[in-house]
Amino acid sequence: MAAEAFTPKVFTTFREGYGPARLRADVLAGLTVAIVALPLAMALGIASGASPREGLVTAIVAGFLISALGGSRVQIGGPTGAFVVIVAGVIAAHGLSGLVLATLIAGLVLIGAGYAGVGRLMRFVPMPVITGFTAGIAVIIASSQVGDVLGLRAGAVPAEFVEKWIAYIRALDTVNWAALGIGVGTLGLILLLRRFAPRVPAYLAAIVASGFIVWAFGLPVETVGSRFGRMPAGLPWPHLPEMSLQAVRDVLPSAFTIAFLAGIEALLSAAVADGMTGYRHRPNQELVGMGVANIASSLFGGLPATGAIARTATNIRAGALTPMAGMFHALFLLLFLLLASVLIGYVPMAALAAILLMVAWGMSESERFVALLRSDPGERALLLLTFALTVLVDLTVAIGVGVTLAALLFMRRMSEHAGLVSVDPDEDPDQRANLPEGVEVFRFTGPIFFGVASEMLEALRRIGRSPRAVILRMEQVPYIDATGAAALETFVRQAAWSNVEVWLCGLQRKPLDFLMRMEPRYAGAHRALTYEGALKQLARASHDVG
């Protein structure tokens, strides 16, 4: 079973049989996705602070390996919008070589996380945190494209959100109306094709049309060729990035952020694919495949990669049946790069910016954002704080603060439902009447963990007198952690000093095993399998004493 959990899905599908029908379906799906991925990879490469070539290299190399080694049947991998902010920040601070090193380290982290079984834990990152930082990334991506859509001559625009908009406002008198027309026209064409011709690849059709118009009419707008020069055909030779201890220290925080984002988005995309196909992905193998793909991407000078939800959904709708579709998608992209690299230079920057505005809108998840705003105050505060920190401070800070606050919020809610209550004679008069003389009963509800330990001790101190025995009913305790056990130990010790017997009743298997491993701490406590058994023994002891 463990070996199966770390078997790439492509091997599973080959064991099932791979005939001409499946091959034909996967080839057609791969071609469809490649047509969609071509303009997206170029646009994301530019938005990340690199060039279209890095985006395409990532889609080819990482996209092939994510499908070949991943744990999903239909996952499509490559550069995504989630990485734009962190990648641009790393390139600005450490250059492209620093990004390559961070991507390599992130790949190693993902492989380690996969083999450590972290894949199943990624799903516990709360939705307000995910929605907050993806919406924040969407705002940042959209803001970064305003200059190209308007054709502004703003010089070096600051990376910070507020300063960026100040620079835009100051450069408004340099608007290039031809670029604005191309940008607005590209947006309009994409929306019209999606509405009236959904089978047409809207992004590709839009950049072909805009490129033709700019070339035919000689419009004075910036193009990929004028900004980046002629794009080389084919892939670069792989090579190791420059490494030093100081360089590793500098990019390590960014590497962990890349690994976190890659893992979260890959598993979210795989889960969406499962819902559309009825299959189940292997989360830990998906992380391992992502790790290998990111290492390979870094060796070819590419960008970080992960599962792309929109391209994966396109792959499914195009009829993909196995991971071979994703591998064909990468091969078709390589073919485009070999044969059409000259034509890519004619693509207007305003058209690519318009595509990224559409990507940003898709990432924003506006409906879910609004729905979460209507949730309880804790969820709403978590959403807005993560969103604000992403936009105004830093993505790494936003994720760290968001996850930490989500954990604290969860613990607070758990502590509200977990605690210790005494038997109330008004609520349960029969139980109180059946108690032997000098016996008090308390019932635990929920886990005994560090969040409720102090409240537990306080409740125990409120007994007000020293009974001869205390029964702690623990049927509703699914879990005990070390802090909760230490609090329990303190009470047992204090009770022993006062010659009070402590009975732990109804322990479930996991908390019982945990306490058994800490047996020396509970030498003064009696244990009974059931509450009724404890009552009988205490009643017999009372009778003998009497």
Phi, psi and omega in degrees: 000320179295320179296321179296324181295337180245031175258123177304143184296334181297325178292322178298317182290327176291325177295330178287341183111129182231099184255185182300325181296315178295319179301314181297316180297318182290323178296314180295319178295318179298320178295317180300313181293324179298321179296322177288321187285333184305302180293327180295315181298318178298312183296318181291326175298317179292315181297333181281356181092007178256231179217170179302328183296317179298322178296317180291320178300318179297315180297325182284304186289304182292322180300320179295313185286328177298320177286322184287327187243356185282176182258014179241147180288326192231014180294135173248127182247165179159191176292145180225166180296333182299332183272348189304314185293310184292322180294314179300321179294319180293317179296319179296324184272324189233002180079174181296326178296323176295322178295317180300317179295317179297322179294321178298314179295319178300321177298318177296320178297318180296319178298314178299319180295321179297312181288340175276357178081022183285344184306322181282345181274338182301332183290350182272359172291123189293150183299320178302325179291313180298312181295321180297313183280333175290322176294322177296318177299320179300318179296318181293317179299313180299319180296322182292343183262354182300318181300318180287323179296320181273351182066033184290145171257076186260002182070211179284108182276133179300154180281332183293144188300306184294314181296327178298314181291327174298318178296321177299314183298320180292336183259013183298336181284358180253018182304134175262106187292332176293317177296319178298319178297318178296317180297311180295319179296321178296315177301313181298318180295319178299314181295319180295317180294321178295328183278317189249343179219066187297341179281343179282132177293098191298316183298312182295316179300321182292317181286330176294315180295316182292322178296320178296317181297315180298318180291317185292322184259000179060041183292140182279068179237155180284139179239173177301319181294319181290333180271319188249354183079184182289133181278127178295145177278144177085180182267149174287164175287138179290147177202154179285142177288162176292130184231139171208161181300319180293321179296320178297317178299321183295321186261358185301314178301319179294323179298318179293323177296317178300315180298318180298311180297318180298316180295314181298309185292323179297316182286328174296315180297318179295323178293319176299317179298321177300318179295329181277335186249338184088357177275173176235131179273166177255101191297320182290321176292329176298319178293320179298314178299319177299320180297313179298318181297320180289324175297314180297319178300318179295324180294331178266008179077023182270190183257171173297151182224155175202184177288137182252114187298313183295316179291326176295317178296321176298319178301316180293313181295335179279357175099018179298141181242335184217172177298345178300331179298317177294325178291321176295323178302317179293320179294321177295320177298320176298320178296317177300317182295323180289322189260337188235022183296328179293318182294332181299330181297340181275354183289126180291142177296326179296326179291317177295324177296321178297320177298319180292329173297321176293320177299316180298319179296320178295324179288333189296335181047055188301322181295316179292323178300313180295320180297320179291332175295337179269002181278191184291162186303323181297313179296320181295316179296320179297316178299308185292323179293315178298317179299312183294319180294323178297315184285317191260340184242276186194143182296321180298316178297318182299315181294314181299312180294318182298313181293320180297313180293325177297319178295318178295320178297318178297317180296322178297318179293322177297320181293334177291332182255357180242144179167198185229127180234143178272160178290121181269121180297334178287324181276328185220069184295327181296316181296318180296321181292329182277355181287137173297160181298133176080019181244130175249147181235132174235147179240126174276141174235122178088182183291149174260098183228178188300337180288342182238003185299313183295321178296325180296313180296322179296318179296322179292327180289341184279006178301321173088339178215170182258100176286171178276342179205148176234127175260125175254106180279125189233025180297332184260020179257106180275345190202143173228131175257180186296323180291318176297320178294323178294321177296320178296321178297319180299317179295317180299318180295315180297322178295320180297322178298329181265013181058039178252128177280143178241129180242122177260116188241145172073029181293132172286168189300312184296308178296328177296314178299320180297314181291328178296325178291340179253031187311316183303331182285344186242030182298332182270003184255137172274152176233132175237145181293325183228159176295319180298321178297320179296318179299316181297316181293320179292322178295319179297319179296321178296319181295318180296319179295318181297000000 
